[in-house]
Amino acid sequence: MNRVLYPTPSNGTDPLLLARADLRAFASYQSARSEKLLGDVWLNANEAAWPNEIDRDDALRRYPEPQPAMLRAALAELYGVTTQQLLIGRGSDEGIDLLVRGFCSPNHDAILITPPVFGMYAVGARLHGAGVVEVALQETEVGFQLDFETIARSAIEQRARLVFLCSPHNPTGVGIDRHSILTLAKQLEDHALLVLDEAYVEFSQIPSLVGDVAGLRNLVVLRTLSKAHALAAARIGCVIADPAVIAFLSRCQAPYPVPIPCAALAMAAISPSALQLTQTRITQLCRERERVDAAMRAMPCVHRVYASQANYLLVRFHDAQSAFDRLLAAAVVVRDQRAAPQLGDALRISIGTAEENDRMLAALCAAPSSRSDECRSPSPRHARVSV
Ligand SMILES: *Cc1c(COP(=O)(O)O)cnc(C)c1O
């Protein structure tokens, strides 16, 4: 094997050397709000002269700030980073898309993913014409694990500019060890950005790596208000990275990515009182996760439940089709994972309220036919419930 693959870490390489060469000097669209002009008669953006009838407070007539300063400061404080290290986007999905467009030359560069994994990384790459290098998760006695050596080697050999890791991992629920991630980031320093998707980190025992972004210039962390903060419909997510990467990504971003109503909702959702309730919900959710995990392990129809650090469980069934059908018959919808590599017998089940989880568990135990892997007697209570 080629020994020059792993250069000595220097900690100082400019991560923008990894960006698309044709975009490094790209100036981007100069929106009406991005110029630092002072005035009180604004006639520069063809905005309406009067507010809409429904807009009583005249809050929506003008284009918004590209990065609402108050929200950016509040999110930076929430995550413990500087405002220059943080970019607000329309969910972390936009962050994924911006990274692919900014760092992969179409028909030339690639991303690396570790399937089975969240699908948006590959979707972003395919839409952009970037390659997708796959290094499969390895199943072991203790659950799924990453093959770090192969990830580093494949990324370098196959010109991956972005290596996507997800921790806790979707759909397995596995949390990835911090030391391994930092070591990989150092190995990739002159080759790729390591993008760590922490969409579920609030549910996990493993601390976030946002604090490591300052010391590792090719480390990028994605955070979102969609999961633990229960704000999926507001579409607010963040890229946390080296200030040079953030400035570059903001030049690649649409002019006004954060609608004012969404920014206001996000501000309210991360106020101290809202955060306190969110923390209570997270604790409650984790308790439910352990309860559901234990209940499912006791079911004869269940083959394997993976220990999860997120708000869902990945479960293998002896007969996944039958389990899926029993759930659907009770109007309980879960995520069918059977098309994913290595998961031909698995479903991913989000943790809901205690009542929802009970309904899910009861439906799994209900008998559709005279199968031998039933758990208990049928529970017809919910059989006819529809949405
Ligand atoms: C849900 C999820 C996200 C969140 O996406 P948003 O665009 O922020 O809603 C990101 N990554 C993973 C792995 C997810 O499962």
Short mmCIF file of N, CA, C and O and ligand atoms in Angstrom, two decimals, residues 90-94 96 118 121 166 170 197 199-200 224 226-227 235-237, ligand 1:
data_model
loop_
_atom_site.label_atom_id
_atom_site.label_comp_id
_atom_site.label_asym_id
_atom_site.label_seq_id
_atom_site.Cartn_x
_atom_site.Cartn_y
_atom_site.Cartn_z
N ARG A 90 -31.62 26.31 5.07
CA ARG A 90 -32.95 25.69 5.11
C ARG A 90 -32.80 24.21 5.48
O ARG A 90 -32.79 23.34 4.63
N GLY A 91 -32.65 23.99 6.76
CA GLY A 91 -32.39 22.64 7.25
C GLY A 91 -30.95 22.26 6.98
O GLY A 91 -30.25 22.95 6.23
N SER A 92 -30.50 21.18 7.61
CA SER A 92 -29.13 20.75 7.28
C SER A 92 -29.07 20.19 5.87
O SER A 92 -28.01 20.09 5.28
N ASP A 93 -30.23 19.86 5.30
CA ASP A 93 -30.25 19.43 3.90
C ASP A 93 -29.62 20.48 2.99
O ASP A 93 -28.91 20.14 2.04
N GLU A 94 -29.88 21.76 3.26
CA GLU A 94 -29.26 22.78 2.42
C GLU A 94 -27.75 22.81 2.64
O GLU A 94 -26.99 23.03 1.69
N ILE A 96 -25.86 20.26 3.28
CA ILE A 96 -25.32 19.13 2.50
C ILE A 96 -25.19 19.54 1.04
O ILE A 96 -24.15 19.35 0.39
N PHE A 118 -28.41 7.64 5.82
CA PHE A 118 -29.28 8.73 5.36
C PHE A 118 -29.05 9.03 3.88
O PHE A 118 -27.91 9.19 3.44
N TYR A 121 -27.15 12.53 1.25
CA TYR A 121 -25.77 12.79 0.79
C TYR A 121 -25.63 12.33 -0.66
O TYR A 121 -25.13 13.07 -1.51
N CYS A 166 -22.23 10.22 10.05
CA CYS A 166 -23.47 10.59 10.71
C CYS A 166 -23.41 9.99 12.11
O CYS A 166 -23.27 8.78 12.25
N ASN A 170 -27.82 7.46 11.20
CA ASN A 170 -29.15 7.13 10.70
C ASN A 170 -28.97 6.13 9.56
O ASN A 170 -28.26 6.46 8.62
N ASP A 197 -22.53 14.77 10.48
CA ASP A 197 -23.95 15.11 10.59
C ASP A 197 -24.43 14.72 11.99
O ASP A 197 -24.53 13.54 12.32
N ALA A 199 -27.46 15.39 13.41
CA ALA A 199 -28.89 15.70 13.48
C ALA A 199 -29.54 15.18 14.76
O ALA A 199 -30.53 15.74 15.23
N TYR A 200 -28.99 14.10 15.33
CA TYR A 200 -29.61 13.46 16.49
C TYR A 200 -28.76 13.54 17.75
O TYR A 200 -29.01 12.82 18.72
N THR A 224 -29.18 20.76 13.45
CA THR A 224 -30.50 21.12 12.95
C THR A 224 -31.48 21.35 14.10
O THR A 224 -31.32 20.77 15.18
N SER A 226 -34.53 20.51 13.48
CA SER A 226 -35.64 19.67 13.00
C SER A 226 -36.01 18.52 13.92
O SER A 226 -37.14 18.06 13.91
N LYS A 227 -35.08 18.00 14.71
CA LYS A 227 -35.35 16.78 15.45
C LYS A 227 -35.61 17.08 16.93
O LYS A 227 -36.75 17.18 17.33
N ARG A 235 -37.62 24.57 8.86
CA ARG A 235 -36.46 24.41 7.99
C ARG A 235 -35.27 25.28 8.44
O ARG A 235 -34.82 26.17 7.71
N ILE A 236 -34.78 25.04 9.62
CA ILE A 236 -33.61 25.76 10.11
C ILE A 236 -32.54 24.75 10.50
O ILE A 236 -32.73 23.93 11.40
N GLY A 237 -31.41 24.82 9.81
CA GLY A 237 -30.27 23.97 10.14
C GLY A 237 -29.00 24.78 10.01
O GLY A 237 -29.01 25.87 9.43
C1 LIG B 1 -33.43 14.30 9.74
C2 LIG B 1 -32.01 14.35 9.34
C3 LIG B 1 -31.41 15.57 9.00
C4 LIG B 1 -32.18 16.85 9.16
O1 LIG B 1 -32.40 17.48 8.00
P1 LIG B 1 -33.01 18.95 8.06
O2 LIG B 1 -32.84 19.38 6.64
O3 LIG B 1 -32.21 19.76 9.01
O4 LIG B 1 -34.44 18.83 8.46
C5 LIG B 1 -30.09 15.60 8.65
N1 LIG B 1 -29.36 14.47 8.65
C6 LIG B 1 -29.88 13.30 9.00
C7 LIG B 1 -29.04 12.09 9.05
C8 LIG B 1 -31.22 13.20 9.33
O5 LIG B 1 -31.74 12.01 9.64
#
